[in-house]
Structures are given as structure tokens and as C-alpha cells.
XYZ file of C-alpha atoms in Angstrom:
704
model
C -12.140 50.121 -14.244
C -13.556 53.049 -12.294
C -15.911 52.248 -9.440
C -19.630 52.484 -9.996
C -21.345 55.578 -8.629
C -25.027 55.057 -9.372
C -27.757 53.489 -7.319
C -25.956 50.105 -7.437
C -22.629 51.520 -6.420
C -23.357 53.455 -3.241
C -25.726 55.916 -1.619
C -28.244 57.835 -3.734
C -30.276 60.509 -2.113
C -28.928 59.648 1.310
C -29.942 55.968 1.246
C -28.121 52.894 -0.006
C -29.733 50.463 -2.357
C -30.111 47.056 -0.827
C -29.200 43.858 -2.607
C -26.060 42.422 -4.209
C -26.254 42.072 -7.978
C -24.274 39.333 -9.689
C -22.802 38.510 -13.054
C -22.683 34.797 -13.744
C -19.749 33.351 -15.647
C -20.640 30.097 -17.418
C -17.603 27.828 -17.576
C -18.739 24.293 -18.069
C -18.789 22.413 -15.750
C -17.601 25.002 -13.189
C -19.189 28.357 -12.589
C -18.557 31.322 -10.386
C -20.465 34.372 -9.165
C -18.675 37.697 -9.187
C -20.113 40.483 -7.065
C -19.975 43.626 -9.214
C -22.290 46.509 -9.995
C -23.977 46.649 -13.402
C -24.389 49.693 -15.593
C -27.103 52.197 -14.784
C -28.776 51.480 -18.090
C -28.856 47.726 -17.481
C -32.515 47.347 -16.721
C -32.427 43.545 -16.837
C -31.476 43.523 -13.177
C -34.287 45.860 -12.202
C -37.958 45.153 -11.801
C -40.172 48.209 -12.256
C -39.143 51.831 -12.756
C -37.925 53.757 -9.754
C -38.681 57.375 -8.915
C -36.479 59.948 -10.526
C -33.965 61.867 -8.529
C -33.097 60.413 -5.173
C -35.982 57.959 -4.932
C -35.339 54.303 -4.089
C -35.623 51.736 -6.834
C -38.315 49.172 -6.454
C -38.075 45.478 -7.148
C -35.342 44.457 -4.701
C -37.119 41.214 -3.975
C -37.638 40.526 -7.643
C -33.951 41.079 -8.302
C -32.964 38.711 -5.483
C -35.444 36.148 -6.743
C -33.879 36.411 -10.180
C -30.458 35.823 -8.672
C -31.744 32.775 -6.816
C -33.255 31.472 -10.053
C -29.919 31.822 -11.808
C -28.093 30.096 -8.963
C -30.575 27.218 -8.945
C -30.274 26.859 -12.695
C -26.506 26.825 -12.438
C -26.584 24.244 -9.657
C -28.865 22.101 -11.785
C -26.397 22.511 -14.632
C -23.539 21.466 -12.384
C -25.497 18.458 -11.104
C -26.218 17.457 -14.697
C -22.518 17.725 -15.432
C -21.709 15.464 -12.467
C -24.287 12.925 -13.618
C -22.861 13.044 -17.120
C -19.372 12.527 -15.667
C -20.574 9.548 -13.616
C -22.313 8.126 -16.662
C -19.178 8.474 -18.778
C -17.135 6.857 -15.991
C -19.586 3.949 -15.842
C -19.415 3.557 -19.609
C -15.610 3.626 -19.476
C -15.584 0.974 -16.733
C -17.975 -1.160 -18.758
C -15.796 -0.814 -21.832
C -12.685 -1.712 -19.828
C -14.438 -4.762 -18.367
C -15.535 -5.788 -21.861
C -11.948 -5.504 -23.099
C -10.701 -7.614 -20.189
C -13.170 -10.387 -20.964
C -12.541 -10.234 -24.713
C -8.775 -10.246 -24.179
C -9.022 -13.442 -22.164
C -5.829 -12.942 -20.158
C -6.159 -14.112 -16.565
C -3.904 -14.263 -13.542
C -3.332 -17.944 -14.295
C -1.725 -16.948 -17.590
C 0.517 -14.466 -15.798
C 1.758 -17.007 -13.294
C 2.085 -19.943 -15.645
C 5.797 -19.495 -16.180
C 6.646 -18.859 -12.535
C 4.541 -21.744 -11.259
C 5.583 -24.287 -13.886
C 7.145 -26.528 -11.289
C 4.157 -26.432 -8.976
C 1.581 -29.198 -8.976
C -1.796 -28.202 -10.502
C -3.457 -29.864 -7.518
C -1.632 -27.564 -5.098
C -2.457 -24.512 -7.200
C -6.190 -25.221 -7.203
C -6.678 -26.784 -3.773
C -6.946 -23.520 -1.853
C -9.788 -22.081 -3.943
C -11.740 -25.281 -4.560
C -13.885 -24.737 -1.482
C -14.643 -21.167 -2.626
C -16.148 -22.504 -5.852
C -18.143 -25.015 -3.825
C -19.452 -22.217 -1.610
C -20.400 -20.223 -4.685
C -22.401 -23.073 -6.230
C -24.048 -23.777 -2.897
C -24.926 -20.120 -2.345
C -26.515 -19.820 -5.778
C -28.587 -22.931 -5.089
C -29.659 -21.653 -1.682
C -30.541 -18.261 -3.143
C -32.806 -19.906 -5.700
C -34.530 -21.953 -2.979
C -34.968 -18.926 -0.685
C -36.385 -16.826 -3.514
C -38.844 -19.568 -4.390
C -39.910 -19.824 -0.734
C -40.308 -16.053 -0.468
C -42.370 -15.545 -3.622
C -44.562 -18.615 -2.972
C -45.426 -17.240 0.463
C -44.478 -20.354 2.348
C -44.862 -20.096 6.087
C -41.374 -21.080 7.154
C -42.277 -21.970 10.699
C -45.224 -24.040 9.545
C -43.179 -25.680 6.856
C -40.719 -26.904 9.415
C -43.493 -28.680 11.303
C -45.654 -29.803 8.402
C -44.183 -33.259 8.115
C -47.170 -34.984 6.448
C -47.079 -32.546 3.516
C -45.348 -34.077 0.548
C -43.699 -31.922 -2.067
C -41.350 -29.002 -2.403
C -42.608 -27.280 0.722
C -41.889 -30.382 2.769
C -38.384 -30.576 1.368
C -37.898 -26.953 2.271
C -39.022 -27.691 5.824
C -36.497 -30.539 6.011
C -33.794 -28.134 4.878
C -34.758 -25.700 7.646
C -34.497 -28.413 10.282
C -31.124 -29.546 8.954
C -29.878 -25.990 8.834
C -30.954 -25.181 12.390
C -29.750 -28.456 13.917
C -26.366 -28.974 12.242
C -25.168 -26.096 10.099
C -26.058 -23.157 12.328
C -24.165 -24.364 15.463
C -20.997 -25.042 13.465
C -21.165 -21.742 11.639
C -21.906 -19.884 14.891
C -18.866 -21.488 16.522
C -16.615 -20.381 13.656
C -18.194 -16.931 13.795
C -17.567 -16.544 17.530
C -13.970 -17.756 17.183
C -13.228 -15.256 14.411
C -14.917 -12.440 16.354
C -12.660 -13.171 19.351
C -9.570 -13.031 17.109
C -10.910 -9.850 15.553
C -11.320 -8.210 18.961
C -7.826 -9.248 20.075
C -6.262 -7.832 16.933
C -8.336 -4.645 17.236
C -7.204 -4.212 20.847
C -3.583 -4.573 19.744
C -4.134 -1.956 17.049
C -5.746 0.414 19.559
C -2.880 -0.011 22.053
C -0.355 0.775 19.319
C -2.243 3.945 18.391
C -2.340 5.010 22.034
C 1.406 4.424 22.235
C 1.925 6.592 19.151
C -0.270 9.302 20.685
C 1.831 9.196 23.868
C 5.041 9.483 21.836
C 3.768 12.525 19.980
C 2.348 14.081 23.158
C 5.630 13.736 25.044
C 7.696 14.480 21.915
C 9.718 11.316 22.409
C 12.343 10.568 19.786
C 15.776 8.900 19.742
C 18.495 11.133 21.084
C 22.205 11.070 20.431
C 24.282 9.844 23.343
C 27.025 12.237 22.330
C 27.018 15.095 19.858
C 28.695 14.576 16.494
C 30.111 17.653 14.784
C 28.724 17.842 11.203
C 31.916 19.024 9.506
C 32.550 17.152 6.281
C 35.573 19.316 5.397
C 37.580 18.025 8.335
C 36.876 14.336 9.071
C 38.827 14.526 12.300
C 36.473 17.196 13.670
C 33.365 15.014 13.683
C 32.146 11.452 13.857
C 32.716 10.034 10.363
C 33.349 6.286 10.603
C 33.933 4.059 7.591
C 30.586 3.395 5.874
C 29.878 0.875 3.127
C 26.801 1.621 0.976
C 25.155 -1.234 -0.933
C 22.596 -0.935 -3.753
C 21.240 -4.404 -4.581
C 19.354 -4.467 -7.879
C 18.059 -6.909 -10.459
C 16.993 -5.726 -13.921
C 16.252 -2.256 -12.532
C 16.707 -0.397 -15.807
C 14.034 2.178 -14.909
C 15.583 3.435 -11.667
C 19.288 2.561 -11.517
C 20.447 6.068 -12.468
C 18.536 7.898 -9.754
C 19.636 5.518 -6.999
C 23.314 5.628 -7.963
C 23.213 9.426 -8.264
C 21.510 9.848 -4.876
C 23.993 7.588 -3.082
C 27.027 9.182 -4.722
C 25.772 12.586 -3.562
C 25.681 11.587 0.119
C 27.340 14.239 2.255
C 30.144 12.164 3.761
C 33.927 12.253 3.456
C 34.782 10.367 0.280
C 37.716 8.632 1.906
C 35.314 7.093 4.453
C 32.621 6.020 1.993
C 32.493 3.169 -0.530
C 29.502 2.356 -2.750
C 28.818 -1.174 -4.002
C 26.393 -1.562 -6.911
C 25.295 -5.189 -6.563
C 23.795 -6.000 -9.943
C 21.993 -9.328 -10.287
C 20.560 -8.498 -13.706
C 20.342 -11.326 -16.211
C 19.786 -8.924 -19.115
C 23.094 -8.021 -20.855
C 21.714 -4.649 -21.984
C 20.801 -3.660 -18.438
C 24.202 -4.805 -17.172
C 25.937 -2.671 -19.783
C 23.898 0.422 -18.883
C 24.622 0.044 -15.155
C 28.348 -0.482 -15.811
C 28.463 2.707 -17.873
C 26.708 4.633 -15.105
C 29.186 3.382 -12.499
C 32.113 4.270 -14.782
C 30.820 7.834 -15.164
C 30.664 8.320 -11.414
C 34.136 6.824 -11.005
C 35.450 9.422 -13.468
C 33.798 12.126 -11.344
C 35.757 10.972 -8.316
C 33.195 8.811 -6.526
C 34.404 5.666 -4.761
C 32.013 3.217 -6.354
C 32.350 -0.406 -7.482
C 30.270 -2.619 -9.775
C 29.696 -6.266 -8.807
C 27.850 -8.911 -10.785
C 27.334 -12.491 -9.667
C 27.649 -15.352 -12.104
C 25.607 -17.678 -9.900
C 22.468 -15.795 -8.815
C 21.469 -18.001 -5.876
C 19.436 -16.766 -2.923
C 17.911 -13.690 -4.556
C 18.616 -10.485 -2.597
C 19.970 -12.298 0.473
C 22.492 -14.168 -1.666
C 23.494 -10.941 -3.361
C 24.137 -9.163 -0.046
C 25.925 -12.193 1.399
C 28.247 -12.341 -1.590
C 29.072 -8.633 -1.258
C 29.867 -8.938 2.451
C 32.434 -11.648 1.692
C 34.767 -9.170 -0.055
C 38.108 -8.746 1.685
C 37.875 -4.933 1.939
C 34.627 -5.080 3.967
C 36.671 -5.641 7.137
C 37.852 -2.033 6.898
C 34.297 -0.717 7.326
C 32.257 -0.414 10.497
C 28.743 0.208 9.114
C 26.780 -0.717 6.031
C 23.859 1.274 4.609
C 21.445 -0.532 2.277
C 19.232 1.093 -0.354
C 17.053 -0.687 -2.879
C 17.300 0.448 -6.479
C 14.312 2.832 -6.356
C 15.376 4.587 -3.125
C 16.818 8.092 -3.126
C 18.350 9.104 0.227
C 18.813 12.794 0.959
C 22.431 14.027 1.058
C 22.297 14.323 4.872
C 21.005 10.761 5.391
C 24.231 9.400 6.888
C 24.765 12.510 9.002
C 21.366 12.037 10.621
C 21.567 8.266 11.112
C 25.160 7.133 11.703
C 25.836 9.423 14.746
C 23.308 7.395 16.769
C 25.873 4.572 16.866
C 28.466 6.725 18.654
C 29.013 5.535 22.241
C 26.053 3.140 21.839
C 27.678 -0.249 21.467
C 24.393 -2.163 21.866
C 22.829 -0.497 18.844
C 22.750 -2.729 15.776
C 20.341 -1.002 13.365
C 19.094 2.495 12.559
C 16.043 2.448 10.299
C 14.584 5.458 8.438
C 11.011 5.771 7.210
C 9.917 5.749 3.587
C 8.237 8.539 1.646
C 6.682 8.066 -1.756
C 7.132 10.115 -4.904
C 4.005 8.689 -6.591
C 1.550 8.365 -3.715
C -1.071 10.434 -5.590
C -0.662 8.651 -8.919
C -3.872 6.588 -8.721
C -6.282 5.065 -6.222
C -4.042 2.046 -5.631
C -1.033 4.162 -4.641
C -3.213 6.315 -2.351
C -4.428 3.213 -0.501
C -0.891 1.852 -0.219
C 0.235 5.173 1.224
C -2.384 4.854 3.999
C -1.119 1.401 4.923
C 2.569 2.249 4.908
C 2.139 5.548 6.754
C 0.470 3.624 9.574
C 3.211 0.995 9.466
C 6.011 3.528 9.913
C 4.295 6.161 12.030
C 2.664 3.710 14.456
C 4.035 0.169 14.272
C 7.720 0.873 13.687
C 7.885 3.959 15.884
C 6.043 2.394 18.845
C 8.061 -0.832 18.707
C 11.287 1.132 18.364
C 10.581 3.383 21.359
C 9.138 0.827 23.770
C 10.798 -2.433 22.668
C 13.983 -1.405 20.808
C 12.936 -3.974 18.200
C 11.028 -3.995 14.924
C 11.248 -5.718 11.584
C 13.972 -4.347 9.322
C 12.362 -2.966 6.164
C 15.148 -4.245 3.924
C 16.276 -0.798 2.788
C 16.870 2.776 4.003
C 18.676 1.417 7.062
C 22.204 1.386 8.491
C 23.571 -1.771 10.126
C 26.569 -2.199 12.382
C 28.580 -4.832 10.501
C 29.516 -6.506 13.778
C 25.799 -7.042 14.498
C 25.323 -8.716 11.111
C 28.277 -11.019 11.670
C 27.269 -11.808 15.251
C 23.761 -12.789 14.056
C 25.004 -15.185 11.390
C 24.967 -12.885 8.377
C 22.511 -12.932 5.489
C 20.682 -16.222 4.915
C 18.794 -17.374 1.808
C 16.325 -19.594 3.662
C 13.290 -17.276 3.234
C 12.036 -14.530 0.918
C 12.116 -12.000 3.803
C 15.825 -11.854 4.497
C 15.374 -8.438 6.148
C 12.990 -9.763 8.805
C 15.173 -12.839 9.241
C 18.312 -10.883 10.108
C 16.328 -8.542 12.377
C 14.879 -11.419 14.421
C 18.262 -13.123 14.764
C 19.930 -9.850 15.795
C 17.209 -9.297 18.403
C 17.781 -12.787 19.790
C 21.470 -11.894 20.180
C 20.647 -8.802 22.227
C 21.118 -6.042 19.646
C 18.902 -2.957 19.865
C 17.222 -1.026 17.060
C 16.322 2.642 16.568
C 13.651 3.968 14.227
C 14.013 7.559 12.973
C 10.572 8.808 12.060
C 11.876 12.223 10.998
C 14.444 10.871 8.529
C 12.808 10.033 5.208
C 14.011 8.243 2.121
C 12.065 8.625 -1.112
C 10.963 5.567 -3.041
C 8.278 4.386 -5.423
C 5.007 2.511 -4.868
C 3.756 -0.193 -7.253
C 1.278 1.424 -9.624
C -0.325 -1.716 -11.035
C -2.388 -4.243 -9.141
C -0.366 -7.119 -10.588
C 2.896 -5.744 -9.164
C 1.296 -4.907 -5.808
C -0.291 -8.364 -5.575
C 3.034 -10.124 -6.117
C 4.735 -7.864 -3.602
C 2.101 -8.598 -0.937
C 2.332 -12.335 -1.596
C 6.063 -12.260 -0.846
C 5.615 -9.996 2.196
C 3.052 -12.362 3.766
C 4.393 -15.773 2.822
C 7.950 -15.041 3.980
C 7.086 -14.332 7.656
C 5.328 -17.688 7.928
C 8.378 -19.459 6.482
C 10.542 -17.599 8.966
C 8.241 -18.432 11.873
C 8.574 -22.153 11.178
C 12.355 -21.880 10.992
C 13.130 -19.600 13.924
C 10.538 -20.774 16.482
C 13.008 -23.255 18.092
C 15.679 -20.539 18.224
C 13.257 -18.132 19.914
C 12.346 -20.689 22.557
C 16.001 -21.574 23.234
C 17.283 -17.986 23.232
C 18.460 -16.202 26.376
C 16.234 -13.141 25.992
C 13.544 -12.471 28.592
C 10.248 -14.350 28.625
C 8.176 -11.299 27.757
C 10.400 -10.625 24.701
C 9.872 -14.225 23.606
C 6.128 -13.798 24.063
C 6.212 -10.568 22.062
C 8.013 -12.284 19.190
C 5.818 -15.383 19.094
C 2.350 -14.091 19.934
C 2.395 -10.458 18.784
C 5.048 -10.143 16.093
C 4.335 -13.408 14.272
C 0.999 -14.960 15.261
C -1.206 -11.918 15.811
C 0.132 -9.516 13.162
C 1.306 -11.964 10.497
C -1.080 -14.933 10.806
C -4.285 -13.957 12.621
C -4.852 -10.669 10.774
C -5.113 -12.129 7.232
C -6.861 -15.235 8.592
C -9.814 -13.519 10.244
C -10.063 -10.807 7.563
C -10.577 -13.401 4.869
C -12.560 -15.952 6.863
C -14.862 -13.543 8.707
C -15.725 -11.035 6.000
C -15.367 -13.107 2.820
C -16.687 -16.525 3.882
C -18.554 -16.491 7.203
C -20.504 -13.259 6.629
C -21.946 -14.412 3.252
C -22.802 -17.801 4.743
C -24.754 -16.245 7.611
C -27.097 -14.802 4.999
C -28.037 -18.343 3.959
C -27.992 -19.680 7.516
C -29.704 -16.812 9.393
C -29.766 -18.816 12.632
C -26.042 -17.931 12.952
C -25.764 -14.303 13.988
C -23.010 -11.843 13.144
C -23.630 -8.575 15.060
C -23.738 -5.223 13.307
C -20.862 -3.864 15.372
C -18.590 -6.576 13.974
C -19.636 -5.842 10.396
C -19.553 -2.053 10.543
C -18.605 -0.184 13.696
C -15.358 -1.892 14.761
C -13.966 -2.091 11.186
C -14.837 1.580 10.671
C -13.042 2.508 13.903
C -9.965 0.485 12.913
C -9.924 2.128 9.480
C -10.157 5.535 11.125
C -7.164 4.698 13.328
C -5.240 3.480 10.281
C -5.851 6.699 8.411
C -4.848 9.070 11.241
C -1.116 9.128 10.283
C -2.134 10.359 6.811
C -5.063 12.731 7.494
C -5.156 13.992 3.896
C -6.337 10.520 2.898
C -9.499 10.758 4.998
C -11.824 10.864 1.926
C -10.550 7.378 1.045
C -11.494 5.725 4.333
C -14.352 3.665 2.838
C -12.365 2.496 -0.233
C -9.494 1.658 2.115
C -11.700 -0.548 4.307
C -13.136 -2.377 1.305
C -9.769 -2.768 -0.414
C -8.094 -4.192 2.685
C -10.776 -6.881 2.891
C -10.288 -7.549 -0.810
C -6.524 -7.933 -0.388
C -7.103 -10.402 2.459
C -7.571 -13.097 -0.196
C -4.031 -12.650 -1.511
C -2.589 -12.292 1.986
C -4.399 -15.369 3.301
C -3.233 -17.409 0.316
C 0.345 -16.243 0.888
C 0.134 -16.989 4.609
C -1.083 -20.538 3.932
C 1.649 -21.051 1.304
C 4.373 -19.954 3.701
C 3.012 -21.841 6.701
C 2.687 -25.170 4.899
C 5.645 -24.700 2.542
C 3.651 -24.838 -0.689
C 5.332 -24.187 -4.030
C 4.463 -20.497 -4.297
C 6.012 -19.775 -0.875
C 9.496 -19.460 -2.419
C 8.402 -17.389 -5.398
C 10.363 -14.142 -5.696
C 9.281 -11.565 -8.266
C 11.070 -8.216 -8.359
C 8.486 -5.464 -7.878
C 8.018 -3.640 -11.165
C 9.181 -0.016 -11.128
C 8.014 2.719 -13.468
C 10.962 5.053 -12.899
C 8.514 7.918 -12.548
C 10.659 9.648 -9.968
C 13.612 9.860 -12.346
C 11.885 11.273 -15.422
C 12.415 14.892 -14.389
C 16.077 14.231 -13.632
C 16.644 12.633 -17.020
C 15.093 15.581 -18.856
C 17.117 18.081 -16.851
C 20.348 16.172 -17.293
C 19.859 15.717 -21.023
C 20.359 19.442 -21.667
C 23.426 19.845 -19.442
C 26.742 19.988 -21.379
C 29.271 17.339 -20.309
C 31.855 19.972 -19.247
C 29.430 21.591 -16.846
C 28.338 18.221 -15.554
C 31.804 17.435 -14.197
C 31.417 20.221 -11.659
C 27.949 19.179 -10.499
C 26.953 16.699 -7.826
C 23.320 16.294 -8.843
C 23.589 13.330 -11.164
C 25.092 11.825 -14.271
C 24.446 12.604 -17.910
C 22.981 9.496 -19.501
C 23.067 9.025 -23.241
C 19.324 9.019 -23.785
C 19.587 7.916 -27.402
C 21.676 4.950 -26.334
C 19.217 4.104 -23.585
C 16.328 4.143 -26.054
C 18.200 1.950 -28.525
C 19.443 -0.560 -25.971
C 16.525 -0.642 -23.583
C 14.276 -3.588 -24.450
C 11.341 -1.808 -22.825
C 11.451 1.000 -25.399
C 8.873 0.926 -28.242
C 11.502 -0.116 -30.814
C 14.930 -1.580 -30.201
C 18.007 -1.354 -32.391
C 17.154 -4.667 -33.998
C 13.701 -3.405 -34.867
C 11.941 -5.676 -32.416
C 8.958 -4.218 -30.659
C 8.691 -4.406 -26.926
C 6.443 -6.895 -25.171
C 3.111 -5.262 -24.522
C 1.635 -5.048 -21.057
C -1.946 -6.050 -20.400
C -4.436 -5.751 -17.589
C -5.683 -9.161 -16.559
C -8.708 -10.828 -15.032
C -8.225 -12.290 -11.542
C -10.518 -15.269 -11.300
C -10.336 -15.744 -7.548
C -11.484 -12.211 -6.835
C -14.267 -12.555 -9.417
C -15.525 -15.746 -7.786
C -15.658 -14.059 -4.401
C -17.420 -11.034 -5.867
C -20.192 -13.294 -7.171
C -20.438 -14.978 -3.781
C -20.732 -11.651 -1.932
C -23.223 -10.151 -4.393
C -25.345 -13.310 -4.179
C -25.271 -13.094 -0.388
C -26.262 -9.408 -0.643
C -29.326 -10.390 -2.674
C -30.195 -13.054 -0.086
C -29.821 -10.547 2.767
C -32.757 -8.556 1.371
C -35.080 -11.389 2.415
C -34.055 -11.433 6.079
C -31.327 -9.009 7.207
C -31.668 -5.700 5.471
C -29.557 -2.762 6.526
C -25.878 -2.820 7.312
C -25.333 -6.437 6.198
C -26.822 -5.750 2.781
C -24.818 -2.572 2.176
C -21.567 -4.114 3.368
C -22.005 -7.199 1.175
C -23.036 -5.089 -1.804
C -20.101 -2.676 -1.676
C -17.623 -5.394 -0.740
C -18.837 -7.455 -3.687
C -18.401 -4.464 -5.999
C -14.892 -3.954 -4.593
C -13.997 -7.567 -5.392
C -15.499 -7.135 -8.856
C -13.397 -4.050 -9.625
C -10.222 -5.719 -8.395
C -11.063 -8.949 -10.218
C -11.364 -7.016 -13.479
C -8.105 -5.150 -12.679
C -9.832 -1.772 -12.781
C -7.792 -0.404 -9.873
C -4.295 0.905 -10.375
C -2.463 1.412 -13.644
C -4.626 0.935 -16.717
C -2.922 -0.269 -19.903
C -4.720 0.331 -23.165
């Protein structure tokens, strides 16, 4: 289009017309303003007739006012669209909550099979006092509301002993509360605040250590250079490496993990892959065997192993594999869980650190996540795990040469495993167990923050909840078992103190304890016993600072800082329950549930591989060509199997414990309006809503 040449397009009569006309494009709900010049005959943009010839048009202010009117109208339209979107979201949440209640499936139904051997008394003992607190809080709220609306003088009521009636009873309650309940509650409050400050100081010191590492650009260095020449094994450092892929009913992700490991850039004569299949489903076993056979035909050195007796979960599986006679020919073992996809250069960037470093027992890589933006739950998990790797693992690796093995994406020196006693089935955290025992035997660890291995995050709250229960009950089991060994070990006193007080007590026990006790129990109770004070800086400022520090390793997640803070407090219920189960050896402490995978990271690979002819596939190293029709027919998770049986449907559930706590917090929020308005009210309100959303399973994957 040719440029405009009239009064709107440039100078006319030696003077330029002032003002910027607009054309508004209405695209609901978005809109944009394009700065262009209208036609000369478009008088809608002009106010009044200008002089002919070179005279200046009048009405510049009117035109600008008209533009402002349009902009305001469009902003109002956009605001209405946002309100309509919020209203539809609220309606959708209400409908989902209604479906949850009508469906009637609760977390107790989900765990009935797994907890069949557990006593009902043990299952209900932990949350019995929560129900008691809830009933008590509702009763106290009713009494306080009656006192408020009746205008009772609380101070006078406490002294008006001769008065008989409800007001006198209320005065007796005030005296009892001030004399007996408030001191006890204040003591518990002060104790939890001290623990909170200690844990916050530890978190701050770790962040400062991470800042120092990044400032000084500190990272593990090779003691001697290794020539990366895979064509000539004699030219570089290419020791014998055993790769293990433990899996159990991993029908969604087995193809991608096997393909990624078989594509590792390492001399084939020096690499052997073990697929350690613990699946109890014959269909899944058959599919994995076929996948291994395809890679064997392509020249990969890969073996399939299946145990008849599946004792010890993952630890038993790894222990059985290490007992093979050919393992003695290998110097290192790399471990990858079934949903992990190492890059082809993984071994080249990790194994050379062992050269001329005989004290090194483990090289650990960090995780990256293919589905971190899938939903709110995966975004919040990404914040947590980024902090874990970027700060906790990196700082401990640089300054202490010790950290907890993450169970996957790591390379072990086989001699270090044997020297430490090998894999043991005594806990559900076999990775942390072997790391602690190796540390007690003097082995050092290295964490590679710049070497990533892709994996998948749990997308449903049910899967994430079970994973967190195992991750927090296992360390307490391990602490009970290895405490005598730590005390008797020959390592230095400060390393013993680090293991006992920092690694186990502070980060595994105190953190879930004070998070649950302080913010879910004590804070609501202080609303009903106002004589016990909980300062604002404990409720708001310190938690906000800690959340800010947690989110620094993943700055793109900054908009989720408030949901992250609320969700972490909500998850403290599950973590505290798991910690208690592991510490006191309750039935659920030994529960092992394989984290459910969606296989989302392999969908693109399957589609791409499905169109590749088999002849061309033999010359590629990117993956195998699965028979998708066979997978659909044999896979019991497909909508219809070969026998015509439909798959078992998934359901979102109601989590009763979280719902009970949401009622407690919302009741305390209502009570706070009578005495402590402000930060206490808002915290209790939003924390109660957070518990309510989690209790109704409205976070994470939604199943219709």
C-alpha cells in the first residue's frame, strides 16, 4: 500500500498535523492498536471542518479524546473478558468439586489394597487429633461469635464471678485459657519458631554457598584430560562401563530409555546394557523383550534380565544384577531409571572424572524435565527440584564431597559399591543408603551441574503424593539403622555432625515437622487462644524470603512464588505423616509404589518412528521401530485390548485429611477477624483454600 500523503500523512502547507490516529482491531478477548493514517475522506476521525488549502485542521483534542474513549472501552471489554474467564473457571472448579463428591472415591479407597495388612488403628491414629482440633475449633468459633455479637465485655466477664449464666461460663473459659492453655501453646510456638529459624539459616547459608560457586565459577575439573575419540579406544579414556536400567511395569517409557542408552557415544566393546525388568505383567515383559531383541539385532550389546523372586524392590533388582559373573570385567556402572534419557555424550562428560582420582566413588548428574510446564503441579515440582540440584547438591558436592545419591543419572565405581556393602533392601531409599555407607568408608562424590539427564515429573497429585511419602519415610528408616554406624565410623567429628544434625535431623526431620506443626496446627490454634502470640514475621516475611530463595534457581517460575509457598505448606501433611511412619516403623513406612509415568516424552519419538521403513531404520541410531498396532492390542492401558476388555478407568479422588485441615484453617481465618486481622487472616484464608483445592484433587492432572 502506498504511503499516505494528505494532512494525516505528513506536512501540509509547511506544517505537520499533530496527533496519531488509530484503527482498532477487535479480536475477542485480545485487541491491538495499529498506528496508520486514514483516508482523506474519512471524516469520522475529524472534528469540525478545516480551512481549505494549507490550513490546519481543527479538532486535534477531540480526535485524541475519541481515541482515549475507544481505548477505555476496549480495556473495559478486556476486563469483562477476564471476569468472564474467572467466572467460567470458578464454575468449572465447582463442577469438578461436585463430581468428586458425587463420585465418592477417597484416598482411603486408593490405599485400601496397599494397606490391607496395616492395622486400622495405626492408619487412623495420626489424624485423630486433627479431627479433635477441628471439632474444638468449631465449638470455640461459635462461642467467640456469640460473645462478639452479644457485646460481652471480655475483661469484665473474666472478673464477674457472681454473675450466673452464659457470660459467667465464658469468663471461666477465659481464665482457663489464659492460665493453662496459653502458656503451653506459647511454649510450643516458641520451640517451633526456633526450629524454623535454624532451618532458615541453613537454607540461607546454602544459597550463599551457591552464590559463591557461581561468582567464582567453581566446578569439578578433570585431573587429567581424556581424549574424546570413540573411533580409537586406545586414544582416550574408555574404561569398561556397565549400564543398568531398572524398571517395573514401565510400559509407557521403556522404549525411550532403552533407545537413549543404546545411543550412548561409547565404544561398543566397552559398554554393556542390562535391562532389569521386574514387571509382573506378562504383556509388558513381552514388549520389553521384543525391544531388547531389536536393539541386539542392530548390534547393541544389551541383555534382558527378569527376576522370578521380586524381593527388595529396586535395591533387590540392582543387587541381583551385580551378582552376575561378567560384572567383574567392568569398572563402572551407570544407572538410569526407566523414564530417563541421557544425552549421547553423557558417559564422555562423566566417566573421565574418575581418571587418576582413586578416591572418587560417584559422579552424579542433574535432572531436567520434559513436562515441567504441563500443569501447575509440575511447575511447582520443578521449583523444588531445581533448588535441590542447583543449591543443595552442588554446594554439598563442592564443599563436602558428599550428597545423597539421587538413585539415577549417576555413575558409580563398582569397587566403591562393593567396599560399602553393596545394595541393601532394608529401606525404601536404597540410593541414600548406599551413599551414606560409601561416605562412611571415605569415598568422595562429584556433582556435575552442567550435565543434564531428561526425565519426567509426576503429573497427578496421587502419583506425586505417593512419591513424596516414600522420599520422606525412607530417610527416617535409614537414620534409625545407620546412626550406630555413623557414631562408630572413622570419619572426622565434623563429618559425623554434618550427617546426623544437618543431613538427617535438620533437613529430613525438622523441616516437615515444623512446617506442619507451626503453620497447620499452632497458627490456627493461636486464633482461638489469642494470649499465645505468633509474630507477623514468622507468618509472612521469613516464609516469603525462603520461598524467594527457593525460586532463584528457576527465575522463570517467579510468578508462582505464592502458590509455591502455599503448596509446600500443604504438602507438609504428607511429608510429616511419612516422617512419622519411617521414624516409628509404622506399616506404611515400607510401602513402595512405582511412580506413575505418562510417557509424554516418548510420544513424538513413537510418531516419528512409526513412519520410518524398517530398512532405513537399521542404519539409524535414534531409536527402534515399535509395532504400534501390537502395542495397542497388547497394552492393557489402551482403550480396548485384544480380548475386548476395556481398560481400568482413572479417577480423581478426595483426600480427606487435606479437607479436614482446610476446614480447620478456614474456621481459624473466620475467628481471626474478631481479634487479629491482617496478615494472619489472609495467610489462613489462602492456606485454607490451598488445602481445599488439594483435598478435592483440583491440582495436577484432571481425569474426566
